[in-house]
Short mmCIF file of N, CA, C and O in Angstrom, two decimals:
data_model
loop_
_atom_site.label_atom_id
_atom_site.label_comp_id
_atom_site.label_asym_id
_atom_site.label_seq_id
_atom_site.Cartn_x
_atom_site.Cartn_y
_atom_site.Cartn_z
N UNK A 1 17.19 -7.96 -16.65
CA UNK A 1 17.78 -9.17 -16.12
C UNK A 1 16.72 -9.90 -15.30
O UNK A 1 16.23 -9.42 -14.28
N UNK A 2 16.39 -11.11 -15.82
CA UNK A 2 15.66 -11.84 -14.95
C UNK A 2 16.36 -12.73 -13.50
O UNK A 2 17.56 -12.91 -13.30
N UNK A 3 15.25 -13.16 -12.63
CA UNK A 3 15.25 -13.72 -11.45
C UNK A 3 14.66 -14.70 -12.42
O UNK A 3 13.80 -14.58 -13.29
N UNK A 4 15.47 -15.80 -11.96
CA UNK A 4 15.08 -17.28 -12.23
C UNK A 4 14.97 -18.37 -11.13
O UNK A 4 15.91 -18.24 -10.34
N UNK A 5 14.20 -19.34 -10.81
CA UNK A 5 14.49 -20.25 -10.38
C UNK A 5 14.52 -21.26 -10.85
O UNK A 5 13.56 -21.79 -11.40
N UNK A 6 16.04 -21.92 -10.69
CA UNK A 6 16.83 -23.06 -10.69
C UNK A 6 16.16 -24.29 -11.05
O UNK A 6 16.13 -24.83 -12.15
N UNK A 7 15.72 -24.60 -10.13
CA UNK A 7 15.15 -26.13 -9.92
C UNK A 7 14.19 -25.86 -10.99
O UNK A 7 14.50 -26.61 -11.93
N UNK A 8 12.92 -24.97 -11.39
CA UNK A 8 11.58 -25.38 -12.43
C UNK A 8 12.15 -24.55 -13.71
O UNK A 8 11.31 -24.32 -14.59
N UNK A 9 13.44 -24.07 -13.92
CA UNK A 9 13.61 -23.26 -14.68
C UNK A 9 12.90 -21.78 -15.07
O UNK A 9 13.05 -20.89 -15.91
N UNK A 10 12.06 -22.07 -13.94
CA UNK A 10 10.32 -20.52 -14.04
C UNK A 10 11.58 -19.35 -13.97
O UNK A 10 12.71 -19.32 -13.49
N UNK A 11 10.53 -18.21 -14.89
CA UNK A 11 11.44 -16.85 -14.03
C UNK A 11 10.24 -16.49 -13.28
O UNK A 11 9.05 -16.47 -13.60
N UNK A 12 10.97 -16.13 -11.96
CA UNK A 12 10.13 -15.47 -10.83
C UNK A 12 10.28 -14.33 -11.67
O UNK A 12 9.94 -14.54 -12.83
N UNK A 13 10.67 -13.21 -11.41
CA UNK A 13 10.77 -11.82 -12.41
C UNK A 13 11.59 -11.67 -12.94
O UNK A 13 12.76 -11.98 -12.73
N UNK A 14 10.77 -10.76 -14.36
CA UNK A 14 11.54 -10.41 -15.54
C UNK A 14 12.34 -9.51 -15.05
O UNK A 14 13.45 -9.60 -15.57
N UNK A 15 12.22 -8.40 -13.99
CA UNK A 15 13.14 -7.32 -13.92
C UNK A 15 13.71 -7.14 -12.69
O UNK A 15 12.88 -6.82 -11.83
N UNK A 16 14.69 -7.21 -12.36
CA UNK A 16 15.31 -7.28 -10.83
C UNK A 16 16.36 -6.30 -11.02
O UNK A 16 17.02 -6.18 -12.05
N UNK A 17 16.50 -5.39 -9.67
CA UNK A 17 17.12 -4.37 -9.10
C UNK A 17 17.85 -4.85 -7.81
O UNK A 17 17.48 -5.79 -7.09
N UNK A 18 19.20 -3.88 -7.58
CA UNK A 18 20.09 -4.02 -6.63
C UNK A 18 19.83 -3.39 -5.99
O UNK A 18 19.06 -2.49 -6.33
N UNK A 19 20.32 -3.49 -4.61
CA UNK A 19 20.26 -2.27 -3.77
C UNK A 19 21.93 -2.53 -3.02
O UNK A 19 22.40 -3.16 -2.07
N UNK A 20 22.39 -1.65 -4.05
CA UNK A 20 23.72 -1.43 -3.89
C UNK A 20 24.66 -0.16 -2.76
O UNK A 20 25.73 -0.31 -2.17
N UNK A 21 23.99 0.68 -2.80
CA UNK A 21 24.28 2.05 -2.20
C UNK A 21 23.96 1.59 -0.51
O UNK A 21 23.30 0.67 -0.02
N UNK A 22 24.61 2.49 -0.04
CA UNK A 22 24.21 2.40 1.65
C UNK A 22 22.46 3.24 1.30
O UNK A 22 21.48 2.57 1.64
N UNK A 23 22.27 4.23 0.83
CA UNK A 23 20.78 4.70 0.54
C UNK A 23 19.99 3.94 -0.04
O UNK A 23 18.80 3.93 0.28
N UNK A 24 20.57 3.04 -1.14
CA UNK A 24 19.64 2.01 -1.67
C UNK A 24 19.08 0.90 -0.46
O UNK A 24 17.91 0.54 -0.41
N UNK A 25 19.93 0.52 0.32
CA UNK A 25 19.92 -0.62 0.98
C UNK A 25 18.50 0.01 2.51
O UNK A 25 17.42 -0.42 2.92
N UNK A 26 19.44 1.22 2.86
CA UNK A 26 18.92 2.18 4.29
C UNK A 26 16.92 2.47 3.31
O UNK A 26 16.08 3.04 4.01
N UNK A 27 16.59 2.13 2.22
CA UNK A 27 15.04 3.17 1.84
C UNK A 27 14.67 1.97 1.43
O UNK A 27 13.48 1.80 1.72
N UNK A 28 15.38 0.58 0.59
CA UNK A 28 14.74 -0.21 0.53
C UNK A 28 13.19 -0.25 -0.60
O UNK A 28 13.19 -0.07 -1.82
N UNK A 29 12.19 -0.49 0.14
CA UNK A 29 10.82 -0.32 -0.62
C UNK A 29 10.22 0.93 0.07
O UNK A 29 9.47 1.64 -0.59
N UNK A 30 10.51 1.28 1.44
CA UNK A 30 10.14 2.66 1.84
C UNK A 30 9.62 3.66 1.01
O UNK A 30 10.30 4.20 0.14
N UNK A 31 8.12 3.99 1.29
CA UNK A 31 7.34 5.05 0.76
C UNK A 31 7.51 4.58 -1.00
O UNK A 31 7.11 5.46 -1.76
N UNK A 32 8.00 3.45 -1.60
CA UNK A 32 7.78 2.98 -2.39
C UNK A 32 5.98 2.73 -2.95
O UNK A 32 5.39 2.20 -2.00
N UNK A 33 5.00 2.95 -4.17
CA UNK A 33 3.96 3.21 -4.73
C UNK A 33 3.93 1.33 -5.12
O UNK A 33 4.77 0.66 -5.72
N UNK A 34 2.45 0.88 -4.44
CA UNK A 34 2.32 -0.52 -4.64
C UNK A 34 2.28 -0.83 -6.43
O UNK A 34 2.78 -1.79 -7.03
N UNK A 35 1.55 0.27 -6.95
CA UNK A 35 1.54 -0.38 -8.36
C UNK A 35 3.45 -0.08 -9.45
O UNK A 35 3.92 -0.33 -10.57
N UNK A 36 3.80 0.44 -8.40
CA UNK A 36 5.68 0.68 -9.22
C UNK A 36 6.47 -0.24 -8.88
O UNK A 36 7.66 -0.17 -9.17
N UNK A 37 6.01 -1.17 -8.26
CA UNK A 37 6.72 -2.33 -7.80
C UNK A 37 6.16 -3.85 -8.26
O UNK A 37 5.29 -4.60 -7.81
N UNK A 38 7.20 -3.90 -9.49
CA UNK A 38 6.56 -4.94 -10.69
C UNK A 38 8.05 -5.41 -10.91
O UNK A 38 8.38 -5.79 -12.03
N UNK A 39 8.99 -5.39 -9.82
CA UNK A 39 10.50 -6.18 -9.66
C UNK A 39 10.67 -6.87 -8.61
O UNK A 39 9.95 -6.85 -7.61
N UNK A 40 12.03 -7.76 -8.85
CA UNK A 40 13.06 -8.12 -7.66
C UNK A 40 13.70 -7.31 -7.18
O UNK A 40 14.45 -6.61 -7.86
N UNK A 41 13.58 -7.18 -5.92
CA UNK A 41 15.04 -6.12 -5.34
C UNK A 41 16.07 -6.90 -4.25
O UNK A 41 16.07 -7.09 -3.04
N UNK A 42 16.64 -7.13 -4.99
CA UNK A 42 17.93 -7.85 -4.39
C UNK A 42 18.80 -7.12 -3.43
O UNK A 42 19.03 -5.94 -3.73
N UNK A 43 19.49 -7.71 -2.03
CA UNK A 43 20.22 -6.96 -1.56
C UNK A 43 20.91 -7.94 -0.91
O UNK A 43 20.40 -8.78 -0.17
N UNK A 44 22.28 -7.83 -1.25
CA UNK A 44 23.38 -8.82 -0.80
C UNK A 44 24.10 -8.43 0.78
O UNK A 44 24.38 -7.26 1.06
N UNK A 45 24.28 -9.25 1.47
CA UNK A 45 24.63 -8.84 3.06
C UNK A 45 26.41 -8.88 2.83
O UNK A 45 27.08 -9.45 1.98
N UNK A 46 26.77 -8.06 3.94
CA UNK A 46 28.80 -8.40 3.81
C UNK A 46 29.17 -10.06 4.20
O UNK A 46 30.09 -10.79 3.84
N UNK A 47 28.00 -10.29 5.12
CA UNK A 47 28.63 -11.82 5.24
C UNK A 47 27.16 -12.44 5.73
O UNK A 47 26.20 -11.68 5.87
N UNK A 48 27.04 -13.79 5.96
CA UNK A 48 25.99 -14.39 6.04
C UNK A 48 25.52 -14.79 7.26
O UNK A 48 26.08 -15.78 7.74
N UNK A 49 24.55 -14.21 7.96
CA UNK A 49 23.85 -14.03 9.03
C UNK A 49 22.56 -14.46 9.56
O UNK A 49 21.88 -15.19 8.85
N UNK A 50 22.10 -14.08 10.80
CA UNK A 50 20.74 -14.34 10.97
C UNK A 50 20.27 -12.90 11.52
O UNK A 50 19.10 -12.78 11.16
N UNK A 51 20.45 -12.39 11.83
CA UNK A 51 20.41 -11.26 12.65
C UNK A 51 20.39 -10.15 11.81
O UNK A 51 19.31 -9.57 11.79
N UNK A 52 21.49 -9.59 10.97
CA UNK A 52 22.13 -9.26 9.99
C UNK A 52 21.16 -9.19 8.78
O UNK A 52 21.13 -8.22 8.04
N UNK A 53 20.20 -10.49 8.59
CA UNK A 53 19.50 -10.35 7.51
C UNK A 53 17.99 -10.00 7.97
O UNK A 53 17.12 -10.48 7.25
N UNK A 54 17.48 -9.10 9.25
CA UNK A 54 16.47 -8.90 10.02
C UNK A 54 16.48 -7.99 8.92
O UNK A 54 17.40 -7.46 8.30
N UNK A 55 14.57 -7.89 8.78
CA UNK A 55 14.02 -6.73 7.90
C UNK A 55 12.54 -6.04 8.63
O UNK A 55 11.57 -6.68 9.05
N UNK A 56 12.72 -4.72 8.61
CA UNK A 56 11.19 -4.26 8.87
C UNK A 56 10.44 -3.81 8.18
O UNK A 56 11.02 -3.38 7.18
N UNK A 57 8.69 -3.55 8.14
CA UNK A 57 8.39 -3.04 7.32
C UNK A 57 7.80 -1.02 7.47
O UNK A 57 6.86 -0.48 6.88
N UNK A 58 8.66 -0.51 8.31
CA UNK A 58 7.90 0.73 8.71
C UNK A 58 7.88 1.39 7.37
O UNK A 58 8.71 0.84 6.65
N UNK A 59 7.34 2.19 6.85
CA UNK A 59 6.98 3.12 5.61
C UNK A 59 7.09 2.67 4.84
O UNK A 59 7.58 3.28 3.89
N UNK A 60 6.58 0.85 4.63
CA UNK A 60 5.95 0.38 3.51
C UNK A 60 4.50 -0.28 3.44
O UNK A 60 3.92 -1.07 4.19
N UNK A 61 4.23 0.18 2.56
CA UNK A 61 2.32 0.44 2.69
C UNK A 61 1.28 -0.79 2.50
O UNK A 61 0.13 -0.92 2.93
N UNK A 62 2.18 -1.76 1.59
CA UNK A 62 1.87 -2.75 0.58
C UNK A 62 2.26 -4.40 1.00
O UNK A 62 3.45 -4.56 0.69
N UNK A 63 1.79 -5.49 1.50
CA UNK A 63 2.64 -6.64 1.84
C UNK A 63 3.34 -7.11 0.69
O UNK A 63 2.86 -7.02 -0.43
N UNK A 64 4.67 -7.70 0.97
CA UNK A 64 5.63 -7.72 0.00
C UNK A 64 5.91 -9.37 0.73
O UNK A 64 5.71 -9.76 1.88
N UNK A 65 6.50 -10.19 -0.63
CA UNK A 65 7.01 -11.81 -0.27
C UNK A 65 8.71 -11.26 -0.35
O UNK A 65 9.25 -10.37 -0.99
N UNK A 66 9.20 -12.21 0.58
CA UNK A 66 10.58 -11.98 0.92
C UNK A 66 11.19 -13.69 0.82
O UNK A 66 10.69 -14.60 1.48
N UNK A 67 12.38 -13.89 -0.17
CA UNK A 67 13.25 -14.97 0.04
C UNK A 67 14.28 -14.60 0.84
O UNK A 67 14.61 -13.43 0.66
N UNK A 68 14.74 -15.04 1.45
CA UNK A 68 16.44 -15.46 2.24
C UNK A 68 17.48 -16.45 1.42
O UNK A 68 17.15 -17.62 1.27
N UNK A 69 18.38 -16.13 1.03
CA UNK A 69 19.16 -17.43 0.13
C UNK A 69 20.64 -17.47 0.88
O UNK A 69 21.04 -16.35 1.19
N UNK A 70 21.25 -18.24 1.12
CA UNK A 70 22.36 -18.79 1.55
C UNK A 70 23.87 -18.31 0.48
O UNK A 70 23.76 -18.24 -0.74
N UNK A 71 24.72 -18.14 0.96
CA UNK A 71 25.53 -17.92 0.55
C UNK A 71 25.62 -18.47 -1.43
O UNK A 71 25.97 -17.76 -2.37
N UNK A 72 25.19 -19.90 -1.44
CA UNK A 72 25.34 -20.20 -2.18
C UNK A 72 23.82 -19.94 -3.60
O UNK A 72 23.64 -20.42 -4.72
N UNK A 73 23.05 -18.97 -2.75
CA UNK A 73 21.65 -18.48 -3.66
C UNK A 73 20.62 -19.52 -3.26
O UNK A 73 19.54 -19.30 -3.80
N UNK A 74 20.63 -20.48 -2.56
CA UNK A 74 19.74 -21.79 -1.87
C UNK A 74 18.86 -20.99 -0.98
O UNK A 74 19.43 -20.15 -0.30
N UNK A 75 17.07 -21.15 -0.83
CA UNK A 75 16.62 -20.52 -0.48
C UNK A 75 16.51 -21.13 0.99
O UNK A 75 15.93 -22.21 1.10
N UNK A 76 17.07 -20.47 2.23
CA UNK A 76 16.66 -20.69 3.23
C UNK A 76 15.29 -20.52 4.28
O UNK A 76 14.96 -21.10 5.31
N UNK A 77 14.75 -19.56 3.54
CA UNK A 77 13.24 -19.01 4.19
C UNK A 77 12.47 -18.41 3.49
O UNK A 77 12.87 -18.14 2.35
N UNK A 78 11.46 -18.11 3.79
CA UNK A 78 10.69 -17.12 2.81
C UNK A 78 9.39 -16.98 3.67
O UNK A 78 9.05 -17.97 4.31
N UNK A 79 8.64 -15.82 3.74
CA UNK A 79 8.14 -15.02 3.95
C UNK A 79 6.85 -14.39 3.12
O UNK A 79 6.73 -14.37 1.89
N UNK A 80 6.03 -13.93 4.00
CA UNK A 80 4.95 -12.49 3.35
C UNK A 80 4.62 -11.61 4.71
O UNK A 80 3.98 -11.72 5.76
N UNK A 81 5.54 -10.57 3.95
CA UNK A 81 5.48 -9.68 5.47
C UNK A 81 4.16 -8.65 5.11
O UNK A 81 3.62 -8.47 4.02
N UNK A 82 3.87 -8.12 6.28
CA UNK A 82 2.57 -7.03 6.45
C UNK A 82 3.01 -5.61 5.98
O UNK A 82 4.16 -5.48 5.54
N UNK A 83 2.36 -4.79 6.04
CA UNK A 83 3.20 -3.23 6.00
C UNK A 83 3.06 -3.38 7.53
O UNK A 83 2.47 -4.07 8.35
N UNK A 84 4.31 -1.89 7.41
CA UNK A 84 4.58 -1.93 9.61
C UNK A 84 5.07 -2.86 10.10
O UNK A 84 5.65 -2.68 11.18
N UNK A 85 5.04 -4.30 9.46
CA UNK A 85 5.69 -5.32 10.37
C UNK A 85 7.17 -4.92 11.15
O UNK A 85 8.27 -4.82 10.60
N UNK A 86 6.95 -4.79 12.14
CA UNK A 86 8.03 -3.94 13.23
C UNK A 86 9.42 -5.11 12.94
O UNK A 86 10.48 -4.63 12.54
N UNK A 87 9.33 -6.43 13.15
CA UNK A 87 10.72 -7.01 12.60
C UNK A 87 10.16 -8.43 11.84
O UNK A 87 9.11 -9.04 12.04
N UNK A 88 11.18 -8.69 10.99
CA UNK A 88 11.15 -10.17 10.52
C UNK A 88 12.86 -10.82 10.40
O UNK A 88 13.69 -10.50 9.55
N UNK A 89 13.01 -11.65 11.37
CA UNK A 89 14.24 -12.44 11.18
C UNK A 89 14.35 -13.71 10.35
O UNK A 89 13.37 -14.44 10.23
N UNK A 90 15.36 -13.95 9.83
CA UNK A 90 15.58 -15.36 9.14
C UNK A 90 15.66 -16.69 9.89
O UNK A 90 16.38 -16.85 10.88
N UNK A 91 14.63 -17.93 9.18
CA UNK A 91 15.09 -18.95 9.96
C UNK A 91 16.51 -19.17 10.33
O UNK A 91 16.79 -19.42 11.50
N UNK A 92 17.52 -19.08 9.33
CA UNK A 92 19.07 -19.37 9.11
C UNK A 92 19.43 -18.36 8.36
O UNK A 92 18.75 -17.69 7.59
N UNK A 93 20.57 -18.29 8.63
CA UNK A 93 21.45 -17.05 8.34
C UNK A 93 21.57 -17.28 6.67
O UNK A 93 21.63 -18.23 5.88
N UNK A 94 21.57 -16.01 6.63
CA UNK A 94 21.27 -15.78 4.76
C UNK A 94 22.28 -14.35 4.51
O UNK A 94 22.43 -13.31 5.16
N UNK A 95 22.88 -14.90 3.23
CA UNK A 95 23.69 -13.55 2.59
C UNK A 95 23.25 -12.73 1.74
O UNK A 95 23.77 -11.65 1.45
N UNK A 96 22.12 -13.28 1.22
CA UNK A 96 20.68 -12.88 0.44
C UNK A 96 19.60 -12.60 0.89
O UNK A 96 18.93 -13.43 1.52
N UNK A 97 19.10 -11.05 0.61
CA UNK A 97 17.42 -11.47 0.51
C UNK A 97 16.69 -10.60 -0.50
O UNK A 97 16.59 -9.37 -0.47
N UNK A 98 16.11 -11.55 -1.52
CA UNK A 98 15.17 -10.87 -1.91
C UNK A 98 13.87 -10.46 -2.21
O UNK A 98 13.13 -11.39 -2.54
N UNK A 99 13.13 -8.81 -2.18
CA UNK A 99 11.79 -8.70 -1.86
C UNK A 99 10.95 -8.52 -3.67
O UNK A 99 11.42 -8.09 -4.72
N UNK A 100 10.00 -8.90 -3.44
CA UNK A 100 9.20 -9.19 -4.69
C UNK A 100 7.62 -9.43 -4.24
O UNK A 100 7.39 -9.78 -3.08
N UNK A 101 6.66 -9.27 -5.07
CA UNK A 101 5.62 -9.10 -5.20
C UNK A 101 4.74 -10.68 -4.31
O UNK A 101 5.36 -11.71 -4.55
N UNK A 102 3.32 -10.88 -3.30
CA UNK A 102 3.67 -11.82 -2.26
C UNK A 102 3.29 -13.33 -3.34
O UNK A 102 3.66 -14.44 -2.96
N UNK A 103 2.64 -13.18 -4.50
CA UNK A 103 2.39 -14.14 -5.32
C UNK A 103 3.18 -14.72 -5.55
O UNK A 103 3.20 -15.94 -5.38
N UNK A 104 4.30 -13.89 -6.11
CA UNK A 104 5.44 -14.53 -7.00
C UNK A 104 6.19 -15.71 -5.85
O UNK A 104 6.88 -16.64 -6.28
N UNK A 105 5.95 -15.53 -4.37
CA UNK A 105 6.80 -16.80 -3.60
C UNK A 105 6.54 -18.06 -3.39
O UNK A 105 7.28 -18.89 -2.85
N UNK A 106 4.82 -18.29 -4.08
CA UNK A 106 4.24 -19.56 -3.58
C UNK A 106 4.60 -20.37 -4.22
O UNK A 106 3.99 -21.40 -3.94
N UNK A 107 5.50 -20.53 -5.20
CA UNK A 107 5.87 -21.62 -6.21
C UNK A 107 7.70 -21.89 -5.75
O UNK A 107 8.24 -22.89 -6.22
N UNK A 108 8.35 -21.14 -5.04
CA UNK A 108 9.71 -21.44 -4.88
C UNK A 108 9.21 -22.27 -3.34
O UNK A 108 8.35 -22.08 -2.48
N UNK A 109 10.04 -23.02 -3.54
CA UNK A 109 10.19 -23.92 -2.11
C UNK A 109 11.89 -23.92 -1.53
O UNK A 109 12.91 -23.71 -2.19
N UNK A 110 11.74 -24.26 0.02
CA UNK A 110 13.16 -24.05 0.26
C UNK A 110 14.12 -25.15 -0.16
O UNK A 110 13.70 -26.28 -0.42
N UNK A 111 15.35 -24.84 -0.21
CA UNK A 111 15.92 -25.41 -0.79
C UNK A 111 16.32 -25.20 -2.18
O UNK A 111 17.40 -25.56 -2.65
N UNK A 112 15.38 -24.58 -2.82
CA UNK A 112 15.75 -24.48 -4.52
C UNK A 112 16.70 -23.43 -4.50
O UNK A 112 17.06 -22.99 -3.41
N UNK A 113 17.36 -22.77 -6.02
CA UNK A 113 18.45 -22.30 -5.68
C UNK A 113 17.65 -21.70 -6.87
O UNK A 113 17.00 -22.27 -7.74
N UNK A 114 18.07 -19.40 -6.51
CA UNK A 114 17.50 -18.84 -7.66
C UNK A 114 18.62 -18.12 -8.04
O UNK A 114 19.48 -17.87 -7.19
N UNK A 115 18.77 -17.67 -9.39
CA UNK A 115 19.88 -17.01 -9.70
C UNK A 115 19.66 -16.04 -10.79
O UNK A 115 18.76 -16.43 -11.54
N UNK A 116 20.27 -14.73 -11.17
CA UNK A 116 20.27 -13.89 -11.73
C UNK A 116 21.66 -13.61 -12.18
O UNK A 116 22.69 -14.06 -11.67
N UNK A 117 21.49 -12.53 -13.56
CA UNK A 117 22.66 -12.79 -14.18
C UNK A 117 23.12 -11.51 -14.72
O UNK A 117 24.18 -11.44 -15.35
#
């Protein structure tokens, strides 16, 4: 299943993953191998936040690009976090965020809307 964005029709990535489980969500990219990470990993919040959608990077090794999307998949922020980065909050509260490789973010701008299917 691809990650698409909306507005240029581009797919950001061909292969995107959930993080559905309380363990999926709690390990994240944690101790995750930089070259095994060639996806989206999507993780949907219970409701749409700012606080709520705070991410760190402790026991990930590799800098990773991060979107924020709005309830409605509209990208509110985006990001390239460090490894260790101790916190990263959202400009605006997001019910979305997803982490992906830091290249793949320089072409989405905010505002566009990405969607998967």
């Amino acid at each position: 299943m691809p990650l698409i964005n909306s507005a240029s029709g581009k797919t950001v990535s061909k292969n995107v993953h959930f993080a559905k489980t309380f363990f999926q969500k709690f390990k994240g990219l944690m101790f995750e191998r930089a070259d095994n990470f060639d996806y989206a990993l999507v993780f949907e919040l219970p409701r749409e936040t700012r606080i709520g959608a705070s991410v760190h990077m402790f026991f990930v090794f590799f800098p990773i690009g991060i979107i924020f999307l709005d309830s409605g998949k509209k990208v509110v922020d985006k990001a390239v976090l460090k490894p260790w980065m101790l916190n990263y909050t959202p400009k605006k509260a997001a019910k979305y965020f997803v982490e992906l490789q830091p290249e793949k973010i320089s072409e989405i701008k905010l505002g566009e809307k990405l969607e998967w299917k």
